Each structure stands twice: as C-alpha cells, then as structure tokens.
Coordinates of C-alpha atoms and ligand atoms in Angstrom, one line a residue:
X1 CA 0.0 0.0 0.0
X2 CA 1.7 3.5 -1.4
X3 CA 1.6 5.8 2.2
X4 CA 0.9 9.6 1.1
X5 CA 4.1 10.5 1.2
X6 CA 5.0 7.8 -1.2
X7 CA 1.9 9.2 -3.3
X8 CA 3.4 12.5 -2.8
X9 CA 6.4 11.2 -4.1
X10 CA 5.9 9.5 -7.1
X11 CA 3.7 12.3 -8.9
X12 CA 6.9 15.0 -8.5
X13 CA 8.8 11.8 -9.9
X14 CA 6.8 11.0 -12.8
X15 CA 6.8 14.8 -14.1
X16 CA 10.3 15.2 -12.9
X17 CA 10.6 12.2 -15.6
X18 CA 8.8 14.3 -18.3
X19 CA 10.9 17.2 -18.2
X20 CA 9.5 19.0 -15.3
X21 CA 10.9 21.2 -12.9
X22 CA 10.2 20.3 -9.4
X23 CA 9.7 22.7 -7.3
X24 CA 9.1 23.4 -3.5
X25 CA 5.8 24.3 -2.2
X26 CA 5.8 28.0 -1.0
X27 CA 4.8 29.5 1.7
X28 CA 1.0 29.9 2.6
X29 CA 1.5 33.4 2.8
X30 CA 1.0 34.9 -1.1
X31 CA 4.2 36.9 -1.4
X32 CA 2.8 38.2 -4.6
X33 CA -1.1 38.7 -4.2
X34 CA -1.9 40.9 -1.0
X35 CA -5.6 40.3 -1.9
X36 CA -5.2 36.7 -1.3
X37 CA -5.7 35.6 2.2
X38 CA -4.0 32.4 1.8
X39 CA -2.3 30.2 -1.4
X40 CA -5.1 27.8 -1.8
X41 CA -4.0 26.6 -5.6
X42 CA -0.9 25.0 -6.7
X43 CA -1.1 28.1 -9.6
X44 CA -0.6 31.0 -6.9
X45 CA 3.5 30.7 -6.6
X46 CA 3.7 30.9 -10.5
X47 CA 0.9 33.8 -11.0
X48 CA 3.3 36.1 -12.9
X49 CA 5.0 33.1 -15.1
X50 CA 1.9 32.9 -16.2
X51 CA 1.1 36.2 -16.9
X52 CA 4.3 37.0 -18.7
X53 CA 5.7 39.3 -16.1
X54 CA 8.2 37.0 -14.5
X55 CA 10.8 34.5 -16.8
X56 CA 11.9 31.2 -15.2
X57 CA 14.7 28.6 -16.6
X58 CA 11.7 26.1 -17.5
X59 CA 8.8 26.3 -19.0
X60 CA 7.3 23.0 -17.2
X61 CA 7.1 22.2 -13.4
X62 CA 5.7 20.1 -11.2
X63 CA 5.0 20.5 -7.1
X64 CA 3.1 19.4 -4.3
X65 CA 2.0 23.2 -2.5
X66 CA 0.2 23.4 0.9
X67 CA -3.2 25.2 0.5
X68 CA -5.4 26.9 3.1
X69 CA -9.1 27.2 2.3
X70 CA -10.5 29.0 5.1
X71 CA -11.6 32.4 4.8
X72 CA -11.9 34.4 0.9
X73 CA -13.2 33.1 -2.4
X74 CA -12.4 29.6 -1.5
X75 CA -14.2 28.4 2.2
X76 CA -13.9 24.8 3.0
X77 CA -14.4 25.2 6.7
X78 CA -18.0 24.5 7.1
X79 CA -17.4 21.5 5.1
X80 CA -14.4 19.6 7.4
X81 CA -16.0 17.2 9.1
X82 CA -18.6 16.7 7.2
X83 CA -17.8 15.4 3.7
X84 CA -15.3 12.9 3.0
X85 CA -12.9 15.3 0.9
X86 CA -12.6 18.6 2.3
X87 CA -10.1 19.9 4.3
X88 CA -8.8 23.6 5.7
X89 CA -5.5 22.3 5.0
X90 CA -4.5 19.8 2.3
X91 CA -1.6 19.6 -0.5
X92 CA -2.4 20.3 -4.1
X93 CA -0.3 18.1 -6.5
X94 CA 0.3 19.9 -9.5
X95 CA 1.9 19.8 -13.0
X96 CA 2.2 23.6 -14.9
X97 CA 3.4 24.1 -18.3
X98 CA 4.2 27.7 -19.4
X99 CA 3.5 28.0 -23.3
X100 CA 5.1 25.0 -23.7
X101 CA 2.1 21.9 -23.7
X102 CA -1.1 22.2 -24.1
X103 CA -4.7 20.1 -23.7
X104 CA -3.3 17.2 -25.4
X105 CA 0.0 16.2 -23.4
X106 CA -2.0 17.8 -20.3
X107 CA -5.0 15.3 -20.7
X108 CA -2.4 12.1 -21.6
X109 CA -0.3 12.9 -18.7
X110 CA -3.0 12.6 -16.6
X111 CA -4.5 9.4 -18.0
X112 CA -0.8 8.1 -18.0
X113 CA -0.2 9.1 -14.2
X114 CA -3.7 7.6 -12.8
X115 CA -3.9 4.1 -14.7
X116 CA -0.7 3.4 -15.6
X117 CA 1.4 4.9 -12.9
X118 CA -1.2 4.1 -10.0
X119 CA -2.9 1.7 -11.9
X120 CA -6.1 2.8 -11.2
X121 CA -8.7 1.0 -13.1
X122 CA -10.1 3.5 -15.6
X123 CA -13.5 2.1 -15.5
X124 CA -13.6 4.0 -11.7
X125 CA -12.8 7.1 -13.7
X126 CA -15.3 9.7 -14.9
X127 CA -14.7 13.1 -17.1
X128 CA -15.8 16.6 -17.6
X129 CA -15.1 19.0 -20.1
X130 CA -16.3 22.9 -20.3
X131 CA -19.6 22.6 -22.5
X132 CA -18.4 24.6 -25.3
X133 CA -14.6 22.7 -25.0
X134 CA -15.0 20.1 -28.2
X135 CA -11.4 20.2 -28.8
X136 CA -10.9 18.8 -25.0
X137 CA -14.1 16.2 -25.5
X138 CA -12.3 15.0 -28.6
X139 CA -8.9 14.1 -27.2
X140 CA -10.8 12.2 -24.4
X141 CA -12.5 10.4 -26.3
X142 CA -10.5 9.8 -29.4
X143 CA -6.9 10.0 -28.3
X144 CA -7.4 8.6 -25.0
X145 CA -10.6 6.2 -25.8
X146 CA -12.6 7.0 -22.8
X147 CA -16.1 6.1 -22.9
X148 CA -18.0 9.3 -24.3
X149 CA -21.0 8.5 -22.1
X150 CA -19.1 9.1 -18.9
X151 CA -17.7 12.4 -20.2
X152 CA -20.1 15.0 -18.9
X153 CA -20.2 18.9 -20.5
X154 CA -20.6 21.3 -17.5
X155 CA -20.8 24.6 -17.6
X156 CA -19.1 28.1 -16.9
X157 CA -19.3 27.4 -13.1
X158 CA -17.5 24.7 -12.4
X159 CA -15.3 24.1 -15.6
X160 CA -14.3 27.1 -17.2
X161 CA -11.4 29.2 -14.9
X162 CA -10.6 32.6 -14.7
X163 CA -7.4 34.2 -12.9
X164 CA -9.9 37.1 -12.1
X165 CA -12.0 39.7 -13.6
X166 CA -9.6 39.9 -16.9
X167 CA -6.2 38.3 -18.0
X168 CA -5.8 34.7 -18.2
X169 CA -9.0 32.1 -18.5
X170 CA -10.0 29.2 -20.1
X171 CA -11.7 25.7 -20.0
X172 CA -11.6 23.0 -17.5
X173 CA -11.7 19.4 -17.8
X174 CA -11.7 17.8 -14.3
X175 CA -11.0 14.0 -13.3
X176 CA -13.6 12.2 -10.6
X177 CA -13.1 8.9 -8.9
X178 CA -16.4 6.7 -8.3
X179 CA -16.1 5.7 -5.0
X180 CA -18.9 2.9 -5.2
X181 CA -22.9 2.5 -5.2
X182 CA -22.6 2.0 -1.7
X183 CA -21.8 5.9 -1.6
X184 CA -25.1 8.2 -2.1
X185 CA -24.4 10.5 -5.1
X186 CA -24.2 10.9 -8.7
X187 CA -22.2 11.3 -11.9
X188 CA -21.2 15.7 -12.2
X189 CA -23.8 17.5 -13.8
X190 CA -26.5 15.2 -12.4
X191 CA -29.0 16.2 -9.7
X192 CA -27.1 14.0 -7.3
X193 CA -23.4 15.0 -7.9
X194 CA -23.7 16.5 -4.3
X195 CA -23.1 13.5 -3.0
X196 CA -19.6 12.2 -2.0
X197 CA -19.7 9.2 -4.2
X198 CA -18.3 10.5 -7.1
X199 CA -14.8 12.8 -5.8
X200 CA -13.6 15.1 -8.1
X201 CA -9.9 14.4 -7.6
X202 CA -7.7 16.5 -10.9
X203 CA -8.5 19.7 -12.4
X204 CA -6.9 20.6 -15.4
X205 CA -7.1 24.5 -16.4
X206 CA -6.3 25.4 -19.9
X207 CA -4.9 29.1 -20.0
X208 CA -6.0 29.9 -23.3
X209 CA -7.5 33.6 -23.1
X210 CA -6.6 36.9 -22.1
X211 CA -10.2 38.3 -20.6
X212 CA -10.7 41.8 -21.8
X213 CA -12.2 44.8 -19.9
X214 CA -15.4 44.5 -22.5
X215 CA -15.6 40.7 -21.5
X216 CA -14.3 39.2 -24.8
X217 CA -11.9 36.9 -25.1
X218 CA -8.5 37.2 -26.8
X219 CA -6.6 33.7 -27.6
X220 CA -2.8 33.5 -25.9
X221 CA -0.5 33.8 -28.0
X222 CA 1.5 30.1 -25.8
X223 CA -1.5 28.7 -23.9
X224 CA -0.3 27.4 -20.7
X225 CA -1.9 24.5 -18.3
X226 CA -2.5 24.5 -15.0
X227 CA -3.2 21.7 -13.5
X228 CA -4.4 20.6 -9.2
X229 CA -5.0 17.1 -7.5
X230 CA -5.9 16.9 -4.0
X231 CA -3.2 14.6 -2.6
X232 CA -5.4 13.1 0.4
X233 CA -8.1 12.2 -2.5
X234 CA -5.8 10.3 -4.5
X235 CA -4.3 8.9 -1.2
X236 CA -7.6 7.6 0.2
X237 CA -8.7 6.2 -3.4
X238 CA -4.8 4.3 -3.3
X239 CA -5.3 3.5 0.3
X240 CA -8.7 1.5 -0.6
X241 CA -10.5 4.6 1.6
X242 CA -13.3 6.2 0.8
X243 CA -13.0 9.3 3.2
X244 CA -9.7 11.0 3.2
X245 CA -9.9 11.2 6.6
X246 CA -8.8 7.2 6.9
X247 CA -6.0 7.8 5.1
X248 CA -2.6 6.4 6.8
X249 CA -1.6 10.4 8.0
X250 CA -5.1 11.4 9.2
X251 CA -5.4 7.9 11.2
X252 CA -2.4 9.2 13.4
X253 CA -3.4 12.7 13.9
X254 CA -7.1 10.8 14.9
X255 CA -5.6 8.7 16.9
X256 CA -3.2 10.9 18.8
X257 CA -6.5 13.5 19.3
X258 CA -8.3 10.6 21.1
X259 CA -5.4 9.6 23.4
X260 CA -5.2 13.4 24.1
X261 CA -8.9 13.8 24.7
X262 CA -10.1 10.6 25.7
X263 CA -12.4 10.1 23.0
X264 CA -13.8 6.6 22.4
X265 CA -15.2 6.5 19.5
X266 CA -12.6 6.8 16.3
X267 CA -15.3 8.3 14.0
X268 CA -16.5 11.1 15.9
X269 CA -16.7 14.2 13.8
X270 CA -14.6 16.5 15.8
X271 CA -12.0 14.1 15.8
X272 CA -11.9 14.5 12.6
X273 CA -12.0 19.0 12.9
X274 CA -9.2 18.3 15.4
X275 CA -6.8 16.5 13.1
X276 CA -7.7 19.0 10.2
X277 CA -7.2 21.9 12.2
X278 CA -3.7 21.1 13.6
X279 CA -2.3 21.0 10.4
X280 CA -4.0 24.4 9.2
X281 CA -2.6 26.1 12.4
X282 CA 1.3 24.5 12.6
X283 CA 1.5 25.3 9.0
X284 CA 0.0 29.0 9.2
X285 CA 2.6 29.4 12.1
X286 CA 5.1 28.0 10.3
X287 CA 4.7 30.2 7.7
X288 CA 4.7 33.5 10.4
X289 CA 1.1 34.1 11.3
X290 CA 0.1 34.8 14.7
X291 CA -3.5 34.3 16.6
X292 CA -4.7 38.4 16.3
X293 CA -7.9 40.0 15.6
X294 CA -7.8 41.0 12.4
X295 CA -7.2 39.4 8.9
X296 CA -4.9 36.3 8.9
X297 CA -4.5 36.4 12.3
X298 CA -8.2 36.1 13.1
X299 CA -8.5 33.4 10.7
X300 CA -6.4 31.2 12.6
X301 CA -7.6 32.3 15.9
X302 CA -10.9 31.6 14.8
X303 CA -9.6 27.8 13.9
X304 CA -8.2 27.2 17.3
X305 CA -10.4 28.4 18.9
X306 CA -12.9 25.6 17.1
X307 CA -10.1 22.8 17.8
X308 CA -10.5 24.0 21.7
X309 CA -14.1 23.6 21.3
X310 CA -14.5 20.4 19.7
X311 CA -11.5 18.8 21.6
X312 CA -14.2 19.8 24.8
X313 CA -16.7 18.4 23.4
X314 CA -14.8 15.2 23.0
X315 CA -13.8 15.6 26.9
X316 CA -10.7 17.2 26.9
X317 CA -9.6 18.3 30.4
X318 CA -6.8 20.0 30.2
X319 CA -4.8 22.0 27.2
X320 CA -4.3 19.3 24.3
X321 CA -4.5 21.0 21.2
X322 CA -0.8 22.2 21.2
X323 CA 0.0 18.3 22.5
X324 CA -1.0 17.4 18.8
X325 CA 2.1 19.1 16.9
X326 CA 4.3 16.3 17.7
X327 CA 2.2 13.7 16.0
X328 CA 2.1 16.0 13.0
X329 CA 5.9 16.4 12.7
X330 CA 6.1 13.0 13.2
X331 CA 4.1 12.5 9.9
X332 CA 5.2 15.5 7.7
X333 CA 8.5 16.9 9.2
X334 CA 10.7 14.9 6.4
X335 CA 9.0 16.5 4.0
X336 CA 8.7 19.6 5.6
X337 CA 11.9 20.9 7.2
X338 CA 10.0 24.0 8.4
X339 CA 7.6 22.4 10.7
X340 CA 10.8 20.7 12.8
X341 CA 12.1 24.2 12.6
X342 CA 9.3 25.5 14.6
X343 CA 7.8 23.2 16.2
X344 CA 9.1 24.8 19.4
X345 CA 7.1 28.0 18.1
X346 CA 4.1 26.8 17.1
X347 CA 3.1 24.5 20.1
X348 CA 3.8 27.5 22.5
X349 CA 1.8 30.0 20.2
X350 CA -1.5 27.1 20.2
X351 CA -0.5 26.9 24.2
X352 CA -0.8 30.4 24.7
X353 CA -4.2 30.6 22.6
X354 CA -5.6 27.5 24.1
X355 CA -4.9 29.2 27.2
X356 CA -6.5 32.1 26.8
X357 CA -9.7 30.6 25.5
X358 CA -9.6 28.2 28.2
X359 CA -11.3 30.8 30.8
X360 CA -14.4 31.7 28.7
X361 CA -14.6 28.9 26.9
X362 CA -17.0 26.5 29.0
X363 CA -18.9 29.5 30.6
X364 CA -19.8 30.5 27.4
X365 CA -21.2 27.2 26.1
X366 CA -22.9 27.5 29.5
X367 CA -24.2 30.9 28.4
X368 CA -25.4 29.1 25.0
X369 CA -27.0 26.0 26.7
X370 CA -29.0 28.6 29.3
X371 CA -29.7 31.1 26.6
X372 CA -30.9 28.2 23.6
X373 CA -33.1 25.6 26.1
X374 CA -36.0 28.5 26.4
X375 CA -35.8 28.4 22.3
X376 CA -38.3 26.3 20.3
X377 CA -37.0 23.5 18.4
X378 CA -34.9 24.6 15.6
X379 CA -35.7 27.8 16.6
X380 CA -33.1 30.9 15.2
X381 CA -30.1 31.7 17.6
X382 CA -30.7 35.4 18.4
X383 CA -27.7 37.5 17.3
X384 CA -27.8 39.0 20.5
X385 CA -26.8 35.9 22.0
X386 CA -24.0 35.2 19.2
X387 CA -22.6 38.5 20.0
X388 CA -22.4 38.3 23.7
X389 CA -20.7 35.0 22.9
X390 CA -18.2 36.5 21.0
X391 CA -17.6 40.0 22.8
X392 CA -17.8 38.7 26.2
X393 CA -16.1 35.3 25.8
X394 CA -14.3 35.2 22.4
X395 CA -16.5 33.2 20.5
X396 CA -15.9 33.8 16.7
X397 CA -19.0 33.8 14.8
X398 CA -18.2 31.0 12.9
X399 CA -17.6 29.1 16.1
X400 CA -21.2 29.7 17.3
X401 CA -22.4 28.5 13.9
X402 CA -20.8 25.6 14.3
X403 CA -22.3 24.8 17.9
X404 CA -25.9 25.8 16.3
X405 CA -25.8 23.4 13.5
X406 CA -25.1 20.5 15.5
X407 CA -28.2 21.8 17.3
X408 CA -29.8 21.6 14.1
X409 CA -30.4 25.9 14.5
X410 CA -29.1 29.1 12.6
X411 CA -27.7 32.4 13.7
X412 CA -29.4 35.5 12.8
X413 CA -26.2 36.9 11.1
X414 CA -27.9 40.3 9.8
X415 CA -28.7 40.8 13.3
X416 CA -25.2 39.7 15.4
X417 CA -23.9 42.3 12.3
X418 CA -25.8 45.0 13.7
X419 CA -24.6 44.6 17.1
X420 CA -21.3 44.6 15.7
X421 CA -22.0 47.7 13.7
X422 CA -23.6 49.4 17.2
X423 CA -20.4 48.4 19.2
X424 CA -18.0 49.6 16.9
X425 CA -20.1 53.3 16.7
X426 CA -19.9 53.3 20.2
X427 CA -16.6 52.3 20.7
X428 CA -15.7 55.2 18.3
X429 CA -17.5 57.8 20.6
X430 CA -15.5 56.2 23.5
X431 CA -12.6 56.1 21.7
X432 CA -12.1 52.4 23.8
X433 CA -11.7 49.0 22.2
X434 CA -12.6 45.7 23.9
X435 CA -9.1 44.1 25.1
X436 CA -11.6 40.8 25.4
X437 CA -9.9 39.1 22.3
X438 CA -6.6 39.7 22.8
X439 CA -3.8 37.6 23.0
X440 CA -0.8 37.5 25.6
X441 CA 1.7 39.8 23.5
X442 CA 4.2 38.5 25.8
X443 CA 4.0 34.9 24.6
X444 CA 4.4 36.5 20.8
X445 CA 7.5 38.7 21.9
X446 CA 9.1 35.5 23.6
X447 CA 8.7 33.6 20.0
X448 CA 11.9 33.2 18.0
X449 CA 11.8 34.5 14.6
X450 CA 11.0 31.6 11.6
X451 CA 14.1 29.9 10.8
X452 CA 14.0 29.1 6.8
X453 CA 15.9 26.0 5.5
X454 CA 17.1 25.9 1.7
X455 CA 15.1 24.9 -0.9
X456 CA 17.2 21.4 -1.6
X457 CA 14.9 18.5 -1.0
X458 CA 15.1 15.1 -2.1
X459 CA 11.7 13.1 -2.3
X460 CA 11.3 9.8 -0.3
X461 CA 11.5 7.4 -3.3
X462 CA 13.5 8.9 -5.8
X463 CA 16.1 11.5 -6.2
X464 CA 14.2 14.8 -7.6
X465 CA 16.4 18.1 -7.8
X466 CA 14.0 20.5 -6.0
X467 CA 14.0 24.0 -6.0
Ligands
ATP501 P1 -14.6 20.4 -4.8 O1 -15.5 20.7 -6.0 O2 -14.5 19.0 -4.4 O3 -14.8 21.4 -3.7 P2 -12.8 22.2 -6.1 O4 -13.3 22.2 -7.5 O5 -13.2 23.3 -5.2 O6 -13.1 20.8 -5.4 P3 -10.2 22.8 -7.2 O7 -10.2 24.3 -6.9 O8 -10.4 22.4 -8.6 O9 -11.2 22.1 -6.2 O10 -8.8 22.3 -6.7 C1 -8.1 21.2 -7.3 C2 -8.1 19.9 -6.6 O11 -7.7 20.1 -5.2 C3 -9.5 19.3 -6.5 O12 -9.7 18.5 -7.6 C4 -9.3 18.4 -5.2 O13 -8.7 17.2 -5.5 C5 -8.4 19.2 -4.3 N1 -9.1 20.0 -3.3 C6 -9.9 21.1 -3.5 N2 -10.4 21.6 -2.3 C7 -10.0 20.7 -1.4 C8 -10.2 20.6 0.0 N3 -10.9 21.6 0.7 N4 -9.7 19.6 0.7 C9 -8.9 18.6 0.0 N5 -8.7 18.7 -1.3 C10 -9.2 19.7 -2.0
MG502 MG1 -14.4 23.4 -3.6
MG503 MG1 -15.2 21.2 -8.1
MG504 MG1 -12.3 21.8 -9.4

C-alpha cells in the first residue's frame, strides 16, 4: 500500500521524468497577491510566469503546495467534518506548463499518471469537459478512448477558470473517482453530484484567453496548463479509503487527538476538525502568522479556537491541542523541514491561545446552553446571543455557527452584524476597544523568529532536484 508520502512522491517523480521542474511548495503566505488571504492553488507561486511578467529557466514544473481554504473566495471550513474530501489544510499536486504543452500532453499525462502509474482502473474514472470545449471532449474520447457517455459537459461554473475579472482564462476538464454504489451520489452535472460518491480528484485548467475589460476573449499567443490534485483524494482512493480522513496520516493525527482527549469512538466528527485543524494552524505558524484579531491572524484564531471547542466536546480536560504538533511532525517533518524548525514556536503559540480561550470557553457554552433551552426547536439563535458569545467570551461567529448546526439551529447573522456595527459606533465615541480578544503579546514577543531551510529537497522514493 503507497503511504501519502509515497503518493506524494511518485507524482513529482513521474513529471520530474517528463521534463519538469520540481519545485518546492511556497509558503501559505501569497508573497505576490496581497488580496489573497492564503495560497489555496498550486497556480498561486507561478501567477506572474503565467502572466508574462516574470521569466523562469523552465517552462514546465511540477510541485506538491500546501493550501489553506479558510476564509476568501475559497471556504472549505464548514465543510471539514462533514464530507469525505474537504479539508482547511491539504496539499495540491500539480503539474504547470508555461507556453510549452497544451490540452493534449496535459490530458495524456493525466490518464498516464492515474492508470498506468497508480494503476487505477479506468472504469472507476469519470470526465468533464467545459460545454463549449469540443477540442478537450475529442482528445478524451478519441486519443485517449474514454467512454463518451461518462464524459459530462458542465458549464461556466465549475469548468471554465478565470485568474480574475480579466487576463488569463479558459476551460476546465476535471477527473472524478467513483467511489462505489454504496456511496449516495451521482455522476457531475447530475442532480445528485452533491453527494460524495463520485470525488472530483484533478482539475486541469487550460490558460487559453486573455479576458478583456469589454468581456471578450483574446486567444494566448502560448497557452499554458495549470493543472491541481488533491493529494489526500488520491491517497484515500490508493489506500482502498473512501473518506480522506482514513488515510494512513489522518489515522495518526485521529488517533493521537483521542489519546489526548479521551475520546472513544474513532469516527466522531470532531476528531476528525481536530486533526484538520492542527495541520491548518502548525502550517499557518510556520509560515509567520500569529492568533490576532484582524485578517490572517483572526482566521487562525478563529480555527483554534474551534479545535479548543470540539476537543471539549470530546472531553478534553486540560490543554491538548498544542500536544498534537508532535504527531504532526512526526508525519510530515521529512518533507517539511520547516515544521521541525518551529515546532518549538508553534506549540507554544496554540498553548498560549488555548490558554487564553480556556477561561471563557466553558462558561460560554454555559451561556449558549442557558440562553438556547427556552428556544423552540430549531428555533433561530438570536444574534444578540451570538454576540455576547463572541464579545464577552471570544466566541468567533463561525464558532457559534458551528455549535448551532449541530443543534440543528441558525444564527441571525444580519442581526449579530448589527450589534457589531452598534459596538464599533460606540466604541468610536468612547474612543475604547474591547481588550476581550486579545492575545498575551508576551508569549508572541518570547517567540523566535522563523528559521527558513534551503530549498534542496530530495523526495522519499526517488532523487528529484527541488527547487
Ligand atoms: P470540490 O468541488 O470537491 O470542492 P474544487 O473544484 O473546489 O473541489 P479545485 O479548486 O479544482 O477544487 O482544486 C483542485 C483539486 O484540489 C481538487 O480537484 C481536489 O482534488 C483538491 N481539493 C480542493 N479543495 C480541497 C479541500 N478543501 N480539501 C482537500 N482537497 C481539495
Ligand atoms: Mg471546492
Ligand atoms: Mg469542483
Ligand atoms: Mg475543481
């Protein structure tokens, strides 16, 4: 049985094999897009290669890049927990060409990869093009002989991807796994893709188009690919898993999170957040952000905050969430040298949150419990309530959302964003904030700066030239 890392392994191999570059992920931190939160695409480190601005030795490259979907466009965190395939945190395997390939290599590389390479049987496979994409249809169907009733066209929504407003776009074709009729779900672009039988698992973006103001579309002159696989997917699918979340790495992480909390039963949902969540947090650390109020900072306080929470709920007495990094070094440190580097960091910044969290955390789901057993069944959760929660014991919004729904109830976010709004106007005639959120700015101070290693890596199986 391939582990991830061997998984992880093999695909820089096989492109390293077909000319490609590998190269390291970067850092979650966009150093070249300050209106993206967080790299949540394999694509983001190469943005200006593709838009011209920036010239690199090679014109093809391959990588596996840590993404964070939590907060912005792209907002998986509802989701962890929940379906079998999403994750705040996960590793996007990738394979770019820059005006050199195009849909034809692209697509064969693919097929190549999956059924020869993992030998993954192609009847399992299923296929979408962009609806008006014929050219991408055809070499499906023609070059690579896949069965044209399992190609489906979908439209501009899923399968046709634009970099933004204008500049680069074009057509998608993506790859899904059928995980079995066990699984409720359908084929994409039926009524019942929703379900989690059928995994979308690769994403190939052709680069074709430079968007105009006006909305029309100019061709490229050198289209370029772009291409994104999930590497838990593709491990749980190798693994004979259907949730990623059984998957040889997660099974540690679960396991560690029920020694720490003393949870019995190894499917519990938050056991599931918990391991998710440790991994967003060490990497954001890792990579320099801090628990804070605002912007990236609040983001990950926010995700703490929701480990702290569901570790409770699985009977955590004491501080445990910090106790997880170990595990999580244990499983990814050889791959990524800057996790050992500050592990040291990282556990004492989730320590110092966990901490502070600690003191209002049960009284406030105290507070919840008192407030919601007057409601009605499925009643609303006043925003009142989900703004006392969060201004008197530093409940993020999205935290009290996440109690609700397991109470089968909603927030009444208009109204918890009025109270906001009234708070802040008085705040501004009183010229005082709330200090109610804050962190101990003495833990941050004591915090050793992030210590970057070089960019040489070798992968586990084979020797790849990173850089
Ligand atoms: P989905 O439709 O399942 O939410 P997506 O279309 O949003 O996926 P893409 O933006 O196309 O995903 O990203 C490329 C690949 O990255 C996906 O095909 C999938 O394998 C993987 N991926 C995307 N989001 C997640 C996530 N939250 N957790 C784990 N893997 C993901
Ligand atoms: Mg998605
Ligand atoms: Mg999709
Ligand atoms: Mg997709």
């Amino acid at each position: 049985m391939l582990t991830t890392q061997q998984i992880r392994a093999k695909f820089i191999a096989f492109f390293a094999a077909h000319n490609h570059q590998a190269v390291r992920s970067s850092s979650l931190i966009p150093g070249n897009d300050p209106t993206l939160l967080f790299v949540n695409a394999g694509m983001v480190q190469f943005k200006d290669v593709f838009l011209g601005a920036e010239k690199r030795k090679y014109s093809r490259a391959a990588s596996s890049q840590r993404c964070v979907r939590a907060g912005g466009k792209h907002n998986d965190l509802d989701q962890v927990g929940y379906t079998a395939r999403h994750h705040t945190f996960f590793e996007m395997l990738g394979n770019f060409s820059f005006g050199d390939y195009f849909k034809r290599e692209a697509i064969q590389y693919a097929w190549d990869f999956l059924t020869k390479e993992l030998g993954l049987p192609a009847e399992k496979l299923w296929v979408t093009v962009f609806e008006e994409d014929d050219e991408a249809e055809k070499i499906w169907r023609d070059e690579i002989g896949f069965p044209a009733d399992k190609i489906s066209r979908i439209g501009a929504k899923d399968n046709f991807w634009q970099m933004g407003d204008t500049g680069p776009c074009g057509p998608c074709t993506e790859i899904f796994y059928d995980h079995g009729e066990d699984i409720p779900g359908g084929p994409p672009g039926t009524p019942e893709e929703d379900g989690d039988r059928f995994i979308e698992i690769w994403n190939l973006v052709f680069m074709q188009f430079d968007k105009q103001a006006d909305g029309s579309l100019l061709p490229l002159p050198k289209p370029c690919v772009d291409t994104g696989m999930g590497l838990e997917r593709i491990a749980s699918i190798m693994q004979g898993k259907h949730n990623n979340y059984d998957i040889d790495l997660f099974q540690h992480l679960i396991k560690k999170a029920s020694e720490l909390t003393g949870a019995k039963d190894l499917g519990d949902p938050s056991l599931k957040v918990v391991a998710d969540h440790i991994r967003t947090c060490s990497f954001l650390i890792a990579d320099g952000v801090l628990p804070s109020n605002e912007g990236r900072g609040y983001v990950l306080r926010r995700i703490i905050r929701r480990a702290a929470r569901h570790g409770n709920k699985l009977g955590a007495k004491d501080l445990f969430f910090h106790q997880m990094v170990q595990s999580l070094v244990e499983q990814m440190g050889a791959d990524y040298p800057e996790l050992v580097e500050n592990q040291h960091n990282i556990e004492a910044a989730l320590k110092a949150e966990e901490q502070k969290f600690a003191e209002t955390l049960e009284i406030g789901l105290q507070e919840y419990q008192k407030a919601t057993k007057s409601l009605a069944d499925n009643a609303t959760i006043p925003g009142e309530l989900a703004f006392k929660l969060y201004d008197t014991f530093g409940f993020p919004l999205d935290l009290t959302q996440d109690v609700a729904r397991e109470d089968n109830r909603v927030v009444d976010v208009d109204a918890f964003d009025r109270c906001m709004e009234a708070q802040k106007d008085r705040s501004r005639s009183h010229k005082q904030f709330s200090q109610s959120n804050q962190i101990s700015t003495d833990v941050i101070k004591n915090l050793a700066p992030t210590v970057f290693t070089g960019y040489d890596s070798t992968t586990a199986e084979v020797n790849v030239q990173m850089i």
